[in-house]
PDB file of C-alpha atoms in Angstrom:
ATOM      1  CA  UNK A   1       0.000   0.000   0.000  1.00 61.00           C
ATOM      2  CA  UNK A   2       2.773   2.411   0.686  1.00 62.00           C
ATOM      3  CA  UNK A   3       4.247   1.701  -2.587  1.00 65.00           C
ATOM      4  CA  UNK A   4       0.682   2.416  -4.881  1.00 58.00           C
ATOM      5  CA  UNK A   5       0.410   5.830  -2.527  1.00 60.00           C
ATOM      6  CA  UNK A   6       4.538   6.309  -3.247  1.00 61.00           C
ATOM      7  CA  UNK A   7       3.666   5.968  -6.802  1.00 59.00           C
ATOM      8  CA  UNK A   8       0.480   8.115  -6.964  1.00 56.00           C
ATOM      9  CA  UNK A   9       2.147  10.523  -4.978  1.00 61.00           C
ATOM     10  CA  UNK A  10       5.417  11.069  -7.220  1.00 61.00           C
ATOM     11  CA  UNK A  11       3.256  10.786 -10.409  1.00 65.00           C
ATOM     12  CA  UNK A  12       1.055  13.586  -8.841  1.00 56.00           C
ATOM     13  CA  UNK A  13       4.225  15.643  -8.410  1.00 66.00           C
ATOM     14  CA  UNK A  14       5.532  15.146 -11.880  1.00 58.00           C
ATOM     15  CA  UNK A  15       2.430  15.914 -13.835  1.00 58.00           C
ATOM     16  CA  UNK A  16       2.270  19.357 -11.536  1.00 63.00           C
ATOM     17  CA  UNK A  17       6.205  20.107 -12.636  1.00 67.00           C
ATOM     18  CA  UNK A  18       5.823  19.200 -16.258  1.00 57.00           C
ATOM     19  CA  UNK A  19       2.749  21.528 -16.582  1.00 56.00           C
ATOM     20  CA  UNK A  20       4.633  24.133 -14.829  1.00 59.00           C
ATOM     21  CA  UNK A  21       7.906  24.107 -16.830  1.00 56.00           C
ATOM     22  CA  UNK A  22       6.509  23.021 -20.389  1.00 51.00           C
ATOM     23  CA  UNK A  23       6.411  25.792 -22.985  1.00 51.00           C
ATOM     24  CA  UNK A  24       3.113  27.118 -24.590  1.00 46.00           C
ATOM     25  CA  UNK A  25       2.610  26.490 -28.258  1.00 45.00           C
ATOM     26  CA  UNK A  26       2.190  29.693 -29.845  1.00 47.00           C
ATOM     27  CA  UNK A  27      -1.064  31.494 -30.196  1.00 48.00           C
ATOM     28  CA  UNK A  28      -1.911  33.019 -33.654  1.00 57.00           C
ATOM     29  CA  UNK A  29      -3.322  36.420 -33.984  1.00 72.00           C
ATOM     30  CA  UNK A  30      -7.308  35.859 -34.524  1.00 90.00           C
ATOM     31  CA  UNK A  31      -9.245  38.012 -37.380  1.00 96.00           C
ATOM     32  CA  UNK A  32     -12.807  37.769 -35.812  1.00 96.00           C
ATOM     33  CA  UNK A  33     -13.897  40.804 -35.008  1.00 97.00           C
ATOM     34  CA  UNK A  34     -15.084  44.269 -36.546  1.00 97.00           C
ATOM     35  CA  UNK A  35     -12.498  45.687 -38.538  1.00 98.00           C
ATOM     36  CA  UNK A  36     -12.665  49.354 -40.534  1.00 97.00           C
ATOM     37  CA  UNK A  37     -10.950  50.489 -43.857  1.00 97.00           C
ATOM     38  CA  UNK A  38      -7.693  52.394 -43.488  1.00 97.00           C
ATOM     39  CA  UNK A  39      -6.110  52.900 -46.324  1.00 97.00           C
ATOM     40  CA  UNK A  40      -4.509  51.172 -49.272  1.00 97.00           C
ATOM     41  CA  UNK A  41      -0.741  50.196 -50.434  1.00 98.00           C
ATOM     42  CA  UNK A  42       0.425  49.924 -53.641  1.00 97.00           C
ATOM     43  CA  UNK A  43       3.515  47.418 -54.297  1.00 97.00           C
ATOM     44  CA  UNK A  44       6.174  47.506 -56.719  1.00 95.00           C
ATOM     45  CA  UNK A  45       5.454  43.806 -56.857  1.00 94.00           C
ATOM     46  CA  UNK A  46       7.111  42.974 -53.239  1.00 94.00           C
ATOM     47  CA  UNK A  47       7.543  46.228 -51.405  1.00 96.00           C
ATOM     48  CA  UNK A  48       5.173  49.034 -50.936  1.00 96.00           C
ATOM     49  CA  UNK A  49       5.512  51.859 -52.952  1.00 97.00           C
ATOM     50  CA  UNK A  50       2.477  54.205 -51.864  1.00 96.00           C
ATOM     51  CA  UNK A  51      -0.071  54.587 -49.219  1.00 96.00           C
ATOM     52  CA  UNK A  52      -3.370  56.236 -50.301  1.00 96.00           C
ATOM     53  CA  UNK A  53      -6.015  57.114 -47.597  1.00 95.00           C
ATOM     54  CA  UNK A  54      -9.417  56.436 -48.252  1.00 92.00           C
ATOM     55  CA  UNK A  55     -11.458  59.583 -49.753  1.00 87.00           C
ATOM     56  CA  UNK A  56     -13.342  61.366 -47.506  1.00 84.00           C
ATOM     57  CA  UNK A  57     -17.435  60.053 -46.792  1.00 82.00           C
ATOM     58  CA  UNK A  58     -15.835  56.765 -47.872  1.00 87.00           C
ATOM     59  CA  UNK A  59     -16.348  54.021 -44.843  1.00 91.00           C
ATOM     60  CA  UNK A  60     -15.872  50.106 -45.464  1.00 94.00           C
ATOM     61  CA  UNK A  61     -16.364  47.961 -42.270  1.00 97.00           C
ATOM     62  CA  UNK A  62     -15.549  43.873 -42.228  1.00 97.00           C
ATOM     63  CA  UNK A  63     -16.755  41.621 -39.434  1.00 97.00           C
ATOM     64  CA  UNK A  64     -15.477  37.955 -39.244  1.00 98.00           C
ATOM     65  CA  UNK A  65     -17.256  35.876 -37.226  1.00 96.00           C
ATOM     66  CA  UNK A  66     -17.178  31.695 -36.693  1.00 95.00           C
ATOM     67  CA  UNK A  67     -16.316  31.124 -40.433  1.00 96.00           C
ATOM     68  CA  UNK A  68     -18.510  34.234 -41.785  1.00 97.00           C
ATOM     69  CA  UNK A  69     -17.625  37.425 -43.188  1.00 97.00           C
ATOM     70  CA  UNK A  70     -20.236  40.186 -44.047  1.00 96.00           C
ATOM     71  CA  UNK A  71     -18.926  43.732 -45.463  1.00 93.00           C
ATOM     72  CA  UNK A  72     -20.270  47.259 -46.224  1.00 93.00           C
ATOM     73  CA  UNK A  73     -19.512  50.357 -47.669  1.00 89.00           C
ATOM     74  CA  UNK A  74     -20.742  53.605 -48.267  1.00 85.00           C
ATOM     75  CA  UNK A  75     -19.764  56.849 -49.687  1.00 69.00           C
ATOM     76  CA  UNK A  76     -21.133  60.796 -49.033  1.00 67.00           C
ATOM     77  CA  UNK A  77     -21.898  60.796 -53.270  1.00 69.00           C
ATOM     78  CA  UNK A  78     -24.105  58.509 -55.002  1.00 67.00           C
ATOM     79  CA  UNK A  79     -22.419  55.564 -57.047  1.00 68.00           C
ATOM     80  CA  UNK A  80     -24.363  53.918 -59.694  1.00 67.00           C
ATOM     81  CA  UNK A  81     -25.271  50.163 -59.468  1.00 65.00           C
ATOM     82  CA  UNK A  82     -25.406  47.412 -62.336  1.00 64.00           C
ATOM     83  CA  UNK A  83     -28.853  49.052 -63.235  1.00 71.00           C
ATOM     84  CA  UNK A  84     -28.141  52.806 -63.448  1.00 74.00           C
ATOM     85  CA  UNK A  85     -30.021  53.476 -59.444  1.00 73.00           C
ATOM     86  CA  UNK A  86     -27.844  55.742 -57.269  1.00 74.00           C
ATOM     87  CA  UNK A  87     -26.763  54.130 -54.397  1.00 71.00           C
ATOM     88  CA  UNK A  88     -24.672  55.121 -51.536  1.00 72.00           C
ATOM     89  CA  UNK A  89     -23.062  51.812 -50.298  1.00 78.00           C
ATOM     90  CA  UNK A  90     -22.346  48.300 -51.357  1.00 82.00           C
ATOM     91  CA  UNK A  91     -22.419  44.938 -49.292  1.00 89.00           C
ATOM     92  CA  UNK A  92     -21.391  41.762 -49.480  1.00 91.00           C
ATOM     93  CA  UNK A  93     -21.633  38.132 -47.283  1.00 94.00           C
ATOM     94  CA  UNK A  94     -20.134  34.837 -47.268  1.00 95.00           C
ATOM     95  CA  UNK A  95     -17.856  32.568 -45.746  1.00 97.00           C
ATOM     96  CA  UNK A  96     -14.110  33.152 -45.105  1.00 97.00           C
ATOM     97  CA  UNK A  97     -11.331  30.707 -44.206  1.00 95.00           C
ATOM     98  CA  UNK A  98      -7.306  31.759 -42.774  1.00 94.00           C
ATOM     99  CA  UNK A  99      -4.857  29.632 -44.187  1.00 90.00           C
ATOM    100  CA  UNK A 100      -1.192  30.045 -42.937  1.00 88.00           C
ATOM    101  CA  UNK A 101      -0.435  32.894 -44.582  1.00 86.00           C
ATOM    102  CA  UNK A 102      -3.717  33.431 -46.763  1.00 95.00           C
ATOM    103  CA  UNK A 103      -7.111  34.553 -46.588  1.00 97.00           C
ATOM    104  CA  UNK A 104      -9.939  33.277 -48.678  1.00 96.00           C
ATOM    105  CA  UNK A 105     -13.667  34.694 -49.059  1.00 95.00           C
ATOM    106  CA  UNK A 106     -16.311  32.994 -50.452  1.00 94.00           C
ATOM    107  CA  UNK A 107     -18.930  35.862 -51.288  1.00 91.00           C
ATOM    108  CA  UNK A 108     -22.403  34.479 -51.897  1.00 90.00           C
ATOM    109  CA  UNK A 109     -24.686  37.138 -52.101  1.00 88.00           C
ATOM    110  CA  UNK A 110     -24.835  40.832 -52.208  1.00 85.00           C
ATOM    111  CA  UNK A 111     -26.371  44.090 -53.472  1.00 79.00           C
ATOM    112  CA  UNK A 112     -27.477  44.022 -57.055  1.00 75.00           C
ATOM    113  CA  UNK A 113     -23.783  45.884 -58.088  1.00 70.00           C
ATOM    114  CA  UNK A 114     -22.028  42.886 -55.742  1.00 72.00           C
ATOM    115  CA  UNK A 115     -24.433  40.125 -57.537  1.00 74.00           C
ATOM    116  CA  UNK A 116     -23.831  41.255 -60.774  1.00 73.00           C
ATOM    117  CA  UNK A 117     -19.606  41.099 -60.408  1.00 67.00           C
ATOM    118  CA  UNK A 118     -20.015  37.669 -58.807  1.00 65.00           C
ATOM    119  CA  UNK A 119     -20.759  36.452 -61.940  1.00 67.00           C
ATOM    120  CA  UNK A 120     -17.537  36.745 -63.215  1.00 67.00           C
ATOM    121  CA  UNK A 121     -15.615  36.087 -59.539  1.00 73.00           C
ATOM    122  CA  UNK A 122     -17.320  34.784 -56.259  1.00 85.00           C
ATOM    123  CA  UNK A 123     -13.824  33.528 -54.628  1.00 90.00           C
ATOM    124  CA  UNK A 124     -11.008  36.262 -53.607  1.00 92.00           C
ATOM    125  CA  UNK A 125      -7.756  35.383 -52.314  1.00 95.00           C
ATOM    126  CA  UNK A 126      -5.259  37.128 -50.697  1.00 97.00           C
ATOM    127  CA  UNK A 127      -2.011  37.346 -48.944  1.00 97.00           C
ATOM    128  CA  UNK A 128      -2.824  38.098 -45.127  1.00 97.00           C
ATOM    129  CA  UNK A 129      -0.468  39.903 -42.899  1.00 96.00           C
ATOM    130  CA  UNK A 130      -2.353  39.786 -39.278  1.00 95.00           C
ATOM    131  CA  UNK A 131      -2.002  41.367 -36.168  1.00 93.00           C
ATOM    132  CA  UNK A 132      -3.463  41.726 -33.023  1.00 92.00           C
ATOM    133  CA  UNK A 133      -5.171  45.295 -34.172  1.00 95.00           C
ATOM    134  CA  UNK A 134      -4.478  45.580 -37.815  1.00 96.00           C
ATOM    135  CA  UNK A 135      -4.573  43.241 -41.039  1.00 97.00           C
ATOM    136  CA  UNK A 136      -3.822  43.614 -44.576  1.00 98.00           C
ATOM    137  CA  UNK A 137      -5.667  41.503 -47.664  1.00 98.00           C
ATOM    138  CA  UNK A 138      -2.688  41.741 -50.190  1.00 98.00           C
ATOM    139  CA  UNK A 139      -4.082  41.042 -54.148  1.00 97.00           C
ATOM    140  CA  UNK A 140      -1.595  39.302 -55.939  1.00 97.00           C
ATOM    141  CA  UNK A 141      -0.887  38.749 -59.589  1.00 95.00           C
ATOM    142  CA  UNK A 142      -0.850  36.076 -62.115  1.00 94.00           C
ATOM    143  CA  UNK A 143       2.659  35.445 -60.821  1.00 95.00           C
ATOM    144  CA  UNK A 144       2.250  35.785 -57.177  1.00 94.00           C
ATOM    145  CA  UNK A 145       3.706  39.210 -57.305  1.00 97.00           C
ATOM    146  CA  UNK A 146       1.884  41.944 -55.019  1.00 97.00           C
ATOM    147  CA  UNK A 147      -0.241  44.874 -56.174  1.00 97.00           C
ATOM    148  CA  UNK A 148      -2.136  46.367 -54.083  1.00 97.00           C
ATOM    149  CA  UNK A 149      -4.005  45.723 -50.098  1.00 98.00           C
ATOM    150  CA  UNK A 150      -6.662  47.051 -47.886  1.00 97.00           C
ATOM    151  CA  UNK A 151      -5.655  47.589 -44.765  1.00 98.00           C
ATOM    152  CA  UNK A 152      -7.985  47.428 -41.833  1.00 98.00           C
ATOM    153  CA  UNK A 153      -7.742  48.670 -38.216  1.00 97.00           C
ATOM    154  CA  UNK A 154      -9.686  46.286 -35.595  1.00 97.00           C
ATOM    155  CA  UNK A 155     -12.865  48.425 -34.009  1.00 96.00           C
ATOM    156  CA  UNK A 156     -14.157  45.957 -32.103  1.00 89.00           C
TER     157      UNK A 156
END
């Protein structure tokens, strides 16, 4: 009996060190939350070359949420949509997946102007650079090469 309570006891004491000493895996910056427009970079195909702030009136807000992402947009003029109607914003929904150094949204439905482009392109992909308060969707060429990005600020 002395032995089994021995053994209990010394197992007890090395479970309690090893959870102690052992190092944490890593935690990855998370994009769920509300995220707002900045500003845009241009590249030179790897580096930026320009930062352009949006125009004034113009807002575009992103919120990510278990696998969803749902986007809007609005300006102080009128735009016109696919059918000639002034509008003042845009929106978009869908789904949305990180991959290790990618993003990937699956836009399924929209305003008329959003439905009528996703005839031509429903999936975007980008190169993600993601911190704890800011992101970037990078749009890449044919050849992998960077053009341009959006880059957001977290608001919530």
């Amino acid at each position: 009996m002395k032995k089994l309570l021995g053994a209990v006891f010394m197992t007890v004491i090395f479970v309690t060190i090893v959870a102690f000493t052992s190092s944490k895996p890593d935690t990855y910056h998370s994009i769920e939350g509300t995220w707002e427009l900045e500003n845009f970079y241009n590249f030179d195909g790897e580096n930026i070359t320009d930062t352009l702030p949006t125009t004034e009136g113009y807002r575009q807000v992103k919120m990510y949420y278990n696998g969803k992402v749902m986007w809007s947009r609005t300006t102080q003029k009128f735009i016109k949509d696919a059918d000639g109607n002034d509008v003042k914003g845009r929106f978009g929904y869908g789904t949305y997946k990180i991959t290790m150094n990618g993003l990937e949204e699956n836009i399924e439905y929209g305003d008329i102007g959003m439905m009528t482009e996703l005839d031509t392109l429903r999936n975007f992909k980008f190169e993600l650079w993601l911190d704890d308060d800011r992101y970037s969707q990078i749009t890449l060429d044919e050849e992998g090469n960077r053009t341009f990005s959006e880059n957001y600020r977290r608001i919530d």
